[in-house]
């Protein structure tokens, strides 16, 4: 089996064609991602001097060596021949060599009217490599098209498990945007502001959330998805008060014992 090699700029047009054969939205998003985030930690697989596969990962800042799997595809002419699994296996070996803690991957459950479940083979491949389903975001990409998130532990921590301390930072929303590859799914960006004594600054309120939800509704959105670290106790009351539902979490996402909590809000109840 050939070895994966680093991706170069000259590979991109071949890679985009491979992805586009499966999903034109993915192809567009991949091209934007390569342009915005660069080609570090991105790889291709060649057979007879021809690029037939692509994979890679993106490191997550402010985590204990967590990564997301990036665009992983094999061209249709070579699909079903073991190239995808071998390519991904090599990538996981590279991550283990770097002592990466955990890797996650997002997969759609889209079912094409003619081609059927086009990502079914990908789901089975990830499961065969030890990825486990951790979370399902219903109607994430579109009505009836969910996002499934799988996780895989790469390196078991040998450190003694410490008590996770709760934190109460001042969190402010600073924008909203439609999530890439989705139809009408939005999220809010947020920042942590420095606490100043005697000024009584507080995190986002119920009113802040209502303003944001109405803005998304006015923009044509249908759902809002939010994520927060699991050690922030003050976020729950305002989220619940405006109707956000807790979906689940990605285990040990930030560090051992600190997970990424996922919430969603359907806007069909907002006029």
PDB file of C-alpha atoms in Angstrom:
ATOM      1  CA  UNK A   1       0.000   0.000   0.000  1.00  0.00           C
ATOM      2  CA  UNK A   2       1.485   3.419  -0.943  1.00  0.00           C
ATOM      3  CA  UNK A   3       2.381   5.915   1.779  1.00  0.00           C
ATOM      4  CA  UNK A   4       0.576   9.209   2.243  1.00  0.00           C
ATOM      5  CA  UNK A   5       2.634  12.330   1.563  1.00  0.00           C
ATOM      6  CA  UNK A   6       2.187  16.020   2.445  1.00  0.00           C
ATOM      7  CA  UNK A   7      -0.254  17.955   0.292  1.00  0.00           C
ATOM      8  CA  UNK A   8       1.088  20.666  -2.010  1.00  0.00           C
ATOM      9  CA  UNK A   9      -0.700  23.575  -3.666  1.00  0.00           C
ATOM     10  CA  UNK A  10      -0.488  21.812  -7.016  1.00  0.00           C
ATOM     11  CA  UNK A  11      -2.606  18.949  -5.616  1.00  0.00           C
ATOM     12  CA  UNK A  12      -5.594  21.083  -4.714  1.00  0.00           C
ATOM     13  CA  UNK A  13      -7.399  21.063  -8.068  1.00  0.00           C
ATOM     14  CA  UNK A  14      -7.209  17.227  -8.189  1.00  0.00           C
ATOM     15  CA  UNK A  15      -8.464  16.977  -4.616  1.00  0.00           C
ATOM     16  CA  UNK A  16     -11.399  19.321  -5.162  1.00  0.00           C
ATOM     17  CA  UNK A  17     -12.499  17.237  -8.164  1.00  0.00           C
ATOM     18  CA  UNK A  18     -12.377  14.071  -6.039  1.00  0.00           C
ATOM     19  CA  UNK A  19     -14.513  15.644  -3.307  1.00  0.00           C
ATOM     20  CA  UNK A  20     -16.905  17.287  -5.769  1.00  0.00           C
ATOM     21  CA  UNK A  21     -17.788  13.876  -7.220  1.00  0.00           C
ATOM     22  CA  UNK A  22     -19.370  13.068  -3.837  1.00  0.00           C
ATOM     23  CA  UNK A  23     -20.634  16.430  -2.571  1.00  0.00           C
ATOM     24  CA  UNK A  24     -20.284  19.833  -4.221  1.00  0.00           C
ATOM     25  CA  UNK A  25     -20.916  21.623  -0.899  1.00  0.00           C
ATOM     26  CA  UNK A  26     -18.016  19.720   0.674  1.00  0.00           C
ATOM     27  CA  UNK A  27     -15.808  20.577  -2.300  1.00  0.00           C
ATOM     28  CA  UNK A  28     -16.549  24.278  -1.940  1.00  0.00           C
ATOM     29  CA  UNK A  29     -16.003  24.202   1.829  1.00  0.00           C
ATOM     30  CA  UNK A  30     -12.758  22.223   1.440  1.00  0.00           C
ATOM     31  CA  UNK A  31     -11.350  24.715  -1.050  1.00  0.00           C
ATOM     32  CA  UNK A  32     -12.178  27.597   1.306  1.00  0.00           C
ATOM     33  CA  UNK A  33     -10.619  25.714   4.221  1.00  0.00           C
ATOM     34  CA  UNK A  34      -7.347  25.051   2.386  1.00  0.00           C
ATOM     35  CA  UNK A  35      -7.150  28.706   1.403  1.00  0.00           C
ATOM     36  CA  UNK A  36      -7.967  30.027   4.884  1.00  0.00           C
ATOM     37  CA  UNK A  37      -6.141  27.507   7.082  1.00  0.00           C
ATOM     38  CA  UNK A  38      -3.312  26.328   4.846  1.00  0.00           C
ATOM     39  CA  UNK A  39      -2.025  22.855   4.023  1.00  0.00           C
ATOM     40  CA  UNK A  40      -0.210  22.002   7.258  1.00  0.00           C
ATOM     41  CA  UNK A  41      -1.122  18.467   8.432  1.00  0.00           C
ATOM     42  CA  UNK A  42      -2.931  17.752   5.143  1.00  0.00           C
ATOM     43  CA  UNK A  43      -1.956  14.677   3.120  1.00  0.00           C
ATOM     44  CA  UNK A  44      -2.662  12.912  -0.165  1.00  0.00           C
ATOM     45  CA  UNK A  45      -2.372   9.335  -1.376  1.00  0.00           C
ATOM     46  CA  UNK A  46      -0.881   8.611  -4.794  1.00  0.00           C
ATOM     47  CA  UNK A  47      -1.213   5.496  -6.952  1.00  0.00           C
ATOM     48  CA  UNK A  48       0.916   5.345 -10.106  1.00  0.00           C
ATOM     49  CA  UNK A  49       1.837   9.021  -9.648  1.00  0.00           C
ATOM     50  CA  UNK A  50      -1.817  10.061  -9.559  1.00  0.00           C
ATOM     51  CA  UNK A  51      -3.518  11.590  -6.512  1.00  0.00           C
ATOM     52  CA  UNK A  52      -6.417   9.298  -5.603  1.00  0.00           C
ATOM     53  CA  UNK A  53      -7.093  10.222  -1.978  1.00  0.00           C
ATOM     54  CA  UNK A  54      -6.943  13.021   0.557  1.00  0.00           C
ATOM     55  CA  UNK A  55      -6.951  13.174   4.342  1.00  0.00           C
ATOM     56  CA  UNK A  56      -5.549  15.295   7.155  1.00  0.00           C
ATOM     57  CA  UNK A  57      -6.322  16.866  10.502  1.00  0.00           C
ATOM     58  CA  UNK A  58      -6.704  20.251  12.161  1.00  0.00           C
ATOM     59  CA  UNK A  59      -5.352  20.821  15.660  1.00  0.00           C
ATOM     60  CA  UNK A  60      -7.722  22.413  18.184  1.00  0.00           C
ATOM     61  CA  UNK A  61      -6.264  25.361  20.069  1.00  0.00           C
ATOM     62  CA  UNK A  62      -6.655  25.535  23.857  1.00  0.00           C
ATOM     63  CA  UNK A  63      -7.022  21.753  24.164  1.00  0.00           C
ATOM     64  CA  UNK A  64      -4.791  18.937  25.351  1.00  0.00           C
ATOM     65  CA  UNK A  65      -3.754  17.779  21.847  1.00  0.00           C
ATOM     66  CA  UNK A  66      -7.240  17.280  20.419  1.00  0.00           C
ATOM     67  CA  UNK A  67      -7.698  17.217  16.632  1.00  0.00           C
ATOM     68  CA  UNK A  68     -10.481  17.124  14.042  1.00  0.00           C
ATOM     69  CA  UNK A  69     -10.208  14.909  11.000  1.00  0.00           C
ATOM     70  CA  UNK A  70     -10.333  17.058   7.877  1.00  0.00           C
ATOM     71  CA  UNK A  71     -11.518  16.194   4.367  1.00  0.00           C
ATOM     72  CA  UNK A  72     -11.033  12.457   3.824  1.00  0.00           C
ATOM     73  CA  UNK A  73     -12.031  11.078   0.431  1.00  0.00           C
ATOM     74  CA  UNK A  74     -10.902   8.483  -2.127  1.00  0.00           C
ATOM     75  CA  UNK A  75     -11.807   8.973  -5.775  1.00  0.00           C
ATOM     76  CA  UNK A  76     -14.727   6.845  -6.902  1.00  0.00           C
ATOM     77  CA  UNK A  77     -12.611   4.763  -9.285  1.00  0.00           C
ATOM     78  CA  UNK A  78     -10.577   3.469  -6.319  1.00  0.00           C
ATOM     79  CA  UNK A  79     -13.344   3.338  -3.695  1.00  0.00           C
ATOM     80  CA  UNK A  80     -14.009   0.040  -1.954  1.00  0.00           C
ATOM     81  CA  UNK A  81     -10.444  -1.232  -2.471  1.00  0.00           C
ATOM     82  CA  UNK A  82      -9.086  -0.518   1.006  1.00  0.00           C
ATOM     83  CA  UNK A  83      -7.305   2.726   0.147  1.00  0.00           C
ATOM     84  CA  UNK A  84      -9.422   4.880   2.440  1.00  0.00           C
ATOM     85  CA  UNK A  85      -8.904   2.696   5.488  1.00  0.00           C
ATOM     86  CA  UNK A  86      -5.179   2.341   4.830  1.00  0.00           C
ATOM     87  CA  UNK A  87      -4.782   6.080   4.273  1.00  0.00           C
ATOM     88  CA  UNK A  88      -6.614   6.932   7.487  1.00  0.00           C
ATOM     89  CA  UNK A  89      -4.669   4.272   9.396  1.00  0.00           C
ATOM     90  CA  UNK A  90      -1.413   5.941   8.383  1.00  0.00           C
ATOM     91  CA  UNK A  91      -2.749   9.320   9.485  1.00  0.00           C
ATOM     92  CA  UNK A  92      -3.756   7.957  12.891  1.00  0.00           C
ATOM     93  CA  UNK A  93      -0.263   6.491  13.291  1.00  0.00           C
ATOM     94  CA  UNK A  94       1.219   9.955  12.671  1.00  0.00           C
ATOM     95  CA  UNK A  95      -1.039  11.433  15.340  1.00  0.00           C
ATOM     96  CA  UNK A  96      -0.093   8.727  17.830  1.00  0.00           C
ATOM     97  CA  UNK A  97       3.587   9.440  17.203  1.00  0.00           C
ATOM     98  CA  UNK A  98       2.871  13.046  18.190  1.00  0.00           C
ATOM     99  CA  UNK A  99       1.129  11.862  21.374  1.00  0.00           C
ATOM    100  CA  UNK A 100      -2.181  13.372  20.254  1.00  0.00           C
ATOM    101  CA  UNK A 101      -4.915  12.725  22.786  1.00  0.00           C
ATOM    102  CA  UNK A 102      -8.106  12.336  20.777  1.00  0.00           C
ATOM    103  CA  UNK A 103      -9.461  12.890  17.271  1.00  0.00           C
ATOM    104  CA  UNK A 104     -13.032  13.621  16.188  1.00  0.00           C
ATOM    105  CA  UNK A 105     -14.790  13.455  12.831  1.00  0.00           C
ATOM    106  CA  UNK A 106     -18.114  14.896  11.620  1.00  0.00           C
ATOM    107  CA  UNK A 107     -20.172  12.841   9.158  1.00  0.00           C
ATOM    108  CA  UNK A 108     -23.539  13.441   7.505  1.00  0.00           C
ATOM    109  CA  UNK A 109     -26.266  10.806   7.277  1.00  0.00           C
ATOM    110  CA  UNK A 110     -27.505  12.259   3.968  1.00  0.00           C
ATOM    111  CA  UNK A 111     -29.476   9.873   1.779  1.00  0.00           C
ATOM    112  CA  UNK A 112     -29.561  10.787  -1.912  1.00  0.00           C
ATOM    113  CA  UNK A 113     -32.814   9.934  -3.745  1.00  0.00           C
ATOM    114  CA  UNK A 114     -30.837   8.149  -6.461  1.00  0.00           C
ATOM    115  CA  UNK A 115     -27.526   7.123  -4.883  1.00  0.00           C
ATOM    116  CA  UNK A 116     -28.812   6.248  -1.404  1.00  0.00           C
ATOM    117  CA  UNK A 117     -26.702   6.706   1.745  1.00  0.00           C
ATOM    118  CA  UNK A 118     -23.602   8.178   0.151  1.00  0.00           C
ATOM    119  CA  UNK A 119     -21.636   8.332   3.430  1.00  0.00           C
ATOM    120  CA  UNK A 120     -22.530   4.837   4.648  1.00  0.00           C
ATOM    121  CA  UNK A 121     -19.131   3.463   3.612  1.00  0.00           C
ATOM    122  CA  UNK A 122     -17.403   6.256   5.557  1.00  0.00           C
ATOM    123  CA  UNK A 123     -19.406   5.488   8.716  1.00  0.00           C
ATOM    124  CA  UNK A 124     -18.406   1.819   8.535  1.00  0.00           C
ATOM    125  CA  UNK A 125     -14.755   2.673   7.896  1.00  0.00           C
ATOM    126  CA  UNK A 126     -14.540   4.952  10.933  1.00  0.00           C
ATOM    127  CA  UNK A 127     -16.221   2.352  13.125  1.00  0.00           C
ATOM    128  CA  UNK A 128     -13.831  -0.353  11.889  1.00  0.00           C
ATOM    129  CA  UNK A 129     -10.891   1.832  12.960  1.00  0.00           C
ATOM    130  CA  UNK A 130     -12.221   2.219  16.492  1.00  0.00           C
ATOM    131  CA  UNK A 131     -14.132   5.488  16.237  1.00  0.00           C
ATOM    132  CA  UNK A 132     -17.210   5.580  18.476  1.00  0.00           C
ATOM    133  CA  UNK A 133     -20.340   7.666  17.971  1.00  0.00           C
ATOM    134  CA  UNK A 134     -20.437  10.361  20.666  1.00  0.00           C
ATOM    135  CA  UNK A 135     -23.069  12.823  19.475  1.00  0.00           C
ATOM    136  CA  UNK A 136     -25.860  13.329  16.929  1.00  0.00           C
ATOM    137  CA  UNK A 137     -26.940  16.856  15.982  1.00  0.00           C
ATOM    138  CA  UNK A 138     -30.418  16.406  14.507  1.00  0.00           C
ATOM    139  CA  UNK A 139     -31.294  18.370  11.351  1.00  0.00           C
ATOM    140  CA  UNK A 140     -27.861  19.986  11.425  1.00  0.00           C
ATOM    141  CA  UNK A 141     -27.062  20.278   7.726  1.00  0.00           C
ATOM    142  CA  UNK A 142     -30.699  20.520   6.651  1.00  0.00           C
ATOM    143  CA  UNK A 143     -34.117  19.220   7.658  1.00  0.00           C
ATOM    144  CA  UNK A 144     -33.724  15.448   7.883  1.00  0.00           C
ATOM    145  CA  UNK A 145     -29.928  15.534   7.475  1.00  0.00           C
ATOM    146  CA  UNK A 146     -28.120  14.997  10.772  1.00  0.00           C
ATOM    147  CA  UNK A 147     -24.512  15.494  11.805  1.00  0.00           C
ATOM    148  CA  UNK A 148     -22.934  12.495  13.548  1.00  0.00           C
ATOM    149  CA  UNK A 149     -19.720  13.059  15.493  1.00  0.00           C
ATOM    150  CA  UNK A 150     -17.378  10.147  16.154  1.00  0.00           C
ATOM    151  CA  UNK A 151     -14.403  10.209  18.509  1.00  0.00           C
ATOM    152  CA  UNK A 152     -11.331   8.027  18.950  1.00  0.00           C
ATOM    153  CA  UNK A 153      -8.834   8.020  21.812  1.00  0.00           C
ATOM    154  CA  UNK A 154      -5.301   7.988  20.401  1.00  0.00           C
ATOM    155  CA  UNK A 155      -3.146   8.180  23.517  1.00  0.00           C
ATOM    156  CA  UNK A 156      -4.304   7.141  26.967  1.00  0.00           C
ATOM    157  CA  UNK A 157      -3.322   9.716  29.559  1.00  0.00           C
ATOM    158  CA  UNK A 158      -0.955   8.396  32.228  1.00  0.00           C
ATOM    159  CA  UNK A 159      -1.468  11.430  34.431  1.00  0.00           C
ATOM    160  CA  UNK A 160      -3.305  11.083  37.714  1.00  0.00           C
ATOM    161  CA  UNK A 161      -6.899  12.248  37.312  1.00  0.00           C
ATOM    162  CA  UNK A 162      -7.346  15.621  38.971  1.00  0.00           C
ATOM    163  CA  UNK A 163     -10.496  17.303  40.224  1.00  0.00           C
ATOM    164  CA  UNK A 164     -12.004  19.504  37.521  1.00  0.00           C
ATOM    165  CA  UNK A 165     -12.488  23.021  38.830  1.00  0.00           C
ATOM    166  CA  UNK A 166     -15.516  25.037  37.784  1.00  0.00           C
ATOM    167  CA  UNK A 167     -14.836  28.382  36.146  1.00  0.00           C
ATOM    168  CA  UNK A 168     -17.056  31.470  36.017  1.00  0.00           C
ATOM    169  CA  UNK A 169     -15.662  33.743  33.307  1.00  0.00           C
ATOM    170  CA  UNK A 170     -17.530  36.653  31.733  1.00  0.00           C
ATOM    171  CA  UNK A 171     -18.739  35.335  28.362  1.00  0.00           C
ATOM    172  CA  UNK A 172     -20.008  37.716  25.696  1.00  0.00           C
ATOM    173  CA  UNK A 173     -21.451  36.907  22.288  1.00  0.00           C
ATOM    174  CA  UNK A 174     -19.758  38.889  19.537  1.00  0.00           C
ATOM    175  CA  UNK A 175     -21.389  37.652  16.331  1.00  0.00           C
ATOM    176  CA  UNK A 176     -23.598  35.157  14.558  1.00  0.00           C
ATOM    177  CA  UNK A 177     -23.043  33.246  11.345  1.00  0.00           C
ATOM    178  CA  UNK A 178     -24.518  30.465   9.262  1.00  0.00           C
ATOM    179  CA  UNK A 179     -22.585  27.229   9.713  1.00  0.00           C
ATOM    180  CA  UNK A 180     -20.649  26.097   6.630  1.00  0.00           C
ATOM    181  CA  UNK A 181     -22.261  23.317   4.559  1.00  0.00           C
ATOM    182  CA  UNK A 182     -25.607  23.832   6.289  1.00  0.00           C
ATOM    183  CA  UNK A 183     -28.929  25.263   5.185  1.00  0.00           C
ATOM    184  CA  UNK A 184     -30.188  27.604   7.889  1.00  0.00           C
ATOM    185  CA  UNK A 185     -28.122  26.309  10.832  1.00  0.00           C
ATOM    186  CA  UNK A 186     -26.472  29.128  12.786  1.00  0.00           C
ATOM    187  CA  UNK A 187     -24.175  29.566  15.736  1.00  0.00           C
ATOM    188  CA  UNK A 188     -23.013  32.484  17.901  1.00  0.00           C
ATOM    189  CA  UNK A 189     -19.342  33.312  18.304  1.00  0.00           C
ATOM    190  CA  UNK A 190     -18.292  34.265  21.821  1.00  0.00           C
ATOM    191  CA  UNK A 191     -15.345  35.651  23.753  1.00  0.00           C
ATOM    192  CA  UNK A 192     -14.210  35.685  27.370  1.00  0.00           C
ATOM    193  CA  UNK A 193     -13.866  39.196  28.769  1.00  0.00           C
ATOM    194  CA  UNK A 194     -11.497  40.159  31.534  1.00  0.00           C
ATOM    195  CA  UNK A 195     -13.153  40.488  34.910  1.00  0.00           C
ATOM    196  CA  UNK A 196     -12.860  43.892  36.556  1.00  0.00           C
ATOM    197  CA  UNK A 197     -13.450  44.352  40.248  1.00  0.00           C
ATOM    198  CA  UNK A 198     -16.461  46.354  41.441  1.00  0.00           C
ATOM    199  CA  UNK A 199     -18.044  46.701  37.995  1.00  0.00           C
ATOM    200  CA  UNK A 200     -20.274  43.651  38.353  1.00  0.00           C
ATOM    201  CA  UNK A 201     -19.830  42.318  34.827  1.00  0.00           C
ATOM    202  CA  UNK A 202     -21.880  39.216  34.136  1.00  0.00           C
ATOM    203  CA  UNK A 203     -21.991  36.630  31.388  1.00  0.00           C
ATOM    204  CA  UNK A 204     -24.632  36.602  28.667  1.00  0.00           C
ATOM    205  CA  UNK A 205     -28.227  36.927  29.824  1.00  0.00           C
ATOM    206  CA  UNK A 206     -31.612  35.585  28.769  1.00  0.00           C
ATOM    207  CA  UNK A 207     -32.221  38.864  26.926  1.00  0.00           C
ATOM    208  CA  UNK A 208     -28.921  38.517  25.046  1.00  0.00           C
ATOM    209  CA  UNK A 209     -29.955  35.060  23.865  1.00  0.00           C
ATOM    210  CA  UNK A 210     -33.427  36.204  22.834  1.00  0.00           C
ATOM    211  CA  UNK A 211     -31.946  39.036  20.782  1.00  0.00           C
ATOM    212  CA  UNK A 212     -29.602  36.591  19.069  1.00  0.00           C
ATOM    213  CA  UNK A 213     -32.316  34.040  18.345  1.00  0.00           C
ATOM    214  CA  UNK A 214     -34.582  36.703  16.860  1.00  0.00           C
ATOM    215  CA  UNK A 215     -31.729  37.971  14.686  1.00  0.00           C
ATOM    216  CA  UNK A 216     -31.149  34.465  13.319  1.00  0.00           C
ATOM    217  CA  UNK A 217     -34.876  34.046  12.685  1.00  0.00           C
ATOM    218  CA  UNK A 218     -34.966  37.364  10.825  1.00  0.00           C
ATOM    219  CA  UNK A 219     -32.008  36.201   8.731  1.00  0.00           C
ATOM    220  CA  UNK A 220     -33.908  33.100   7.605  1.00  0.00           C
ATOM    221  CA  UNK A 221     -32.307  30.648  10.014  1.00  0.00           C
ATOM    222  CA  UNK A 222     -34.104  27.574  11.316  1.00  0.00           C
ATOM    223  CA  UNK A 223     -31.828  26.278  14.128  1.00  0.00           C
ATOM    224  CA  UNK A 224     -29.054  27.504  16.404  1.00  0.00           C
ATOM    225  CA  UNK A 225     -26.277  25.231  17.677  1.00  0.00           C
ATOM    226  CA  UNK A 226     -23.939  26.240  20.534  1.00  0.00           C
ATOM    227  CA  UNK A 227     -21.006  24.566  22.271  1.00  0.00           C
ATOM    228  CA  UNK A 228     -19.325  25.326  25.608  1.00  0.00           C
ATOM    229  CA  UNK A 229     -16.787  23.667  27.913  1.00  0.00           C
ATOM    230  CA  UNK A 230     -18.410  21.508  30.581  1.00  0.00           C
ATOM    231  CA  UNK A 231     -16.854  23.351  33.539  1.00  0.00           C
ATOM    232  CA  UNK A 232     -18.882  26.567  33.109  1.00  0.00           C
ATOM    233  CA  UNK A 233     -21.844  26.289  35.513  1.00  0.00           C
ATOM    234  CA  UNK A 234     -23.318  29.741  34.822  1.00  0.00           C
ATOM    235  CA  UNK A 235     -24.273  29.041  31.188  1.00  0.00           C
ATOM    236  CA  UNK A 236     -27.059  26.569  31.903  1.00  0.00           C
ATOM    237  CA  UNK A 237     -29.794  28.740  33.427  1.00  0.00           C
ATOM    238  CA  UNK A 238     -30.051  31.290  30.582  1.00  0.00           C
ATOM    239  CA  UNK A 239     -29.771  28.597  27.896  1.00  0.00           C
ATOM    240  CA  UNK A 240     -32.580  26.555  29.447  1.00  0.00           C
ATOM    241  CA  UNK A 241     -34.724  29.643  30.060  1.00  0.00           C
ATOM    242  CA  UNK A 242     -34.932  30.465  26.335  1.00  0.00           C
ATOM    243  CA  UNK A 243     -35.473  26.888  25.204  1.00  0.00           C
ATOM    244  CA  UNK A 244     -32.053  25.504  24.290  1.00  0.00           C
ATOM    245  CA  UNK A 245     -31.900  21.706  24.548  1.00  0.00           C
ATOM    246  CA  UNK A 246     -28.840  19.845  25.782  1.00  0.00           C
ATOM    247  CA  UNK A 247     -27.774  17.333  23.114  1.00  0.00           C
ATOM    248  CA  UNK A 248     -24.746  15.661  24.668  1.00  0.00           C
ATOM    249  CA  UNK A 249     -21.014  16.113  24.889  1.00  0.00           C
ATOM    250  CA  UNK A 250     -17.711  15.192  23.290  1.00  0.00           C
ATOM    251  CA  UNK A 251     -15.802  13.468  26.069  1.00  0.00           C
ATOM    252  CA  UNK A 252     -12.440  14.877  27.227  1.00  0.00           C
ATOM    253  CA  UNK A 253     -12.478  17.386  24.372  1.00  0.00           C
ATOM    254  CA  UNK A 254     -10.511  20.144  26.117  1.00  0.00           C
ATOM    255  CA  UNK A 255      -8.627  17.951  28.554  1.00  0.00           C
ATOM    256  CA  UNK A 256      -9.323  14.918  30.686  1.00  0.00           C
ATOM    257  CA  UNK A 257     -12.609  15.546  32.491  1.00  0.00           C
ATOM    258  CA  UNK A 258     -13.471  18.727  30.565  1.00  0.00           C
ATOM    259  CA  UNK A 259     -15.894  17.922  27.766  1.00  0.00           C
ATOM    260  CA  UNK A 260     -17.467  19.967  24.974  1.00  0.00           C
ATOM    261  CA  UNK A 261     -21.188  20.360  25.658  1.00  0.00           C
ATOM    262  CA  UNK A 262     -23.581  20.765  22.707  1.00  0.00           C
ATOM    263  CA  UNK A 263     -26.919  22.609  22.727  1.00  0.00           C
ATOM    264  CA  UNK A 264     -29.519  23.355  20.053  1.00  0.00           C
ATOM    265  CA  UNK A 265     -32.582  25.558  19.638  1.00  0.00           C
ATOM    266  CA  UNK A 266     -35.263  25.144  16.976  1.00  0.00           C
ATOM    267  CA  UNK A 267     -36.610  28.507  15.838  1.00  0.00           C
ATOM    268  CA  UNK A 268     -40.033  27.296  14.702  1.00  0.00           C
ATOM    269  CA  UNK A 269     -41.520  28.553  17.995  1.00  0.00           C
ATOM    270  CA  UNK A 270     -40.269  32.113  17.416  1.00  0.00           C
ATOM    271  CA  UNK A 271     -42.479  34.432  15.399  1.00  0.00           C
TER     272      UNK A 271
END
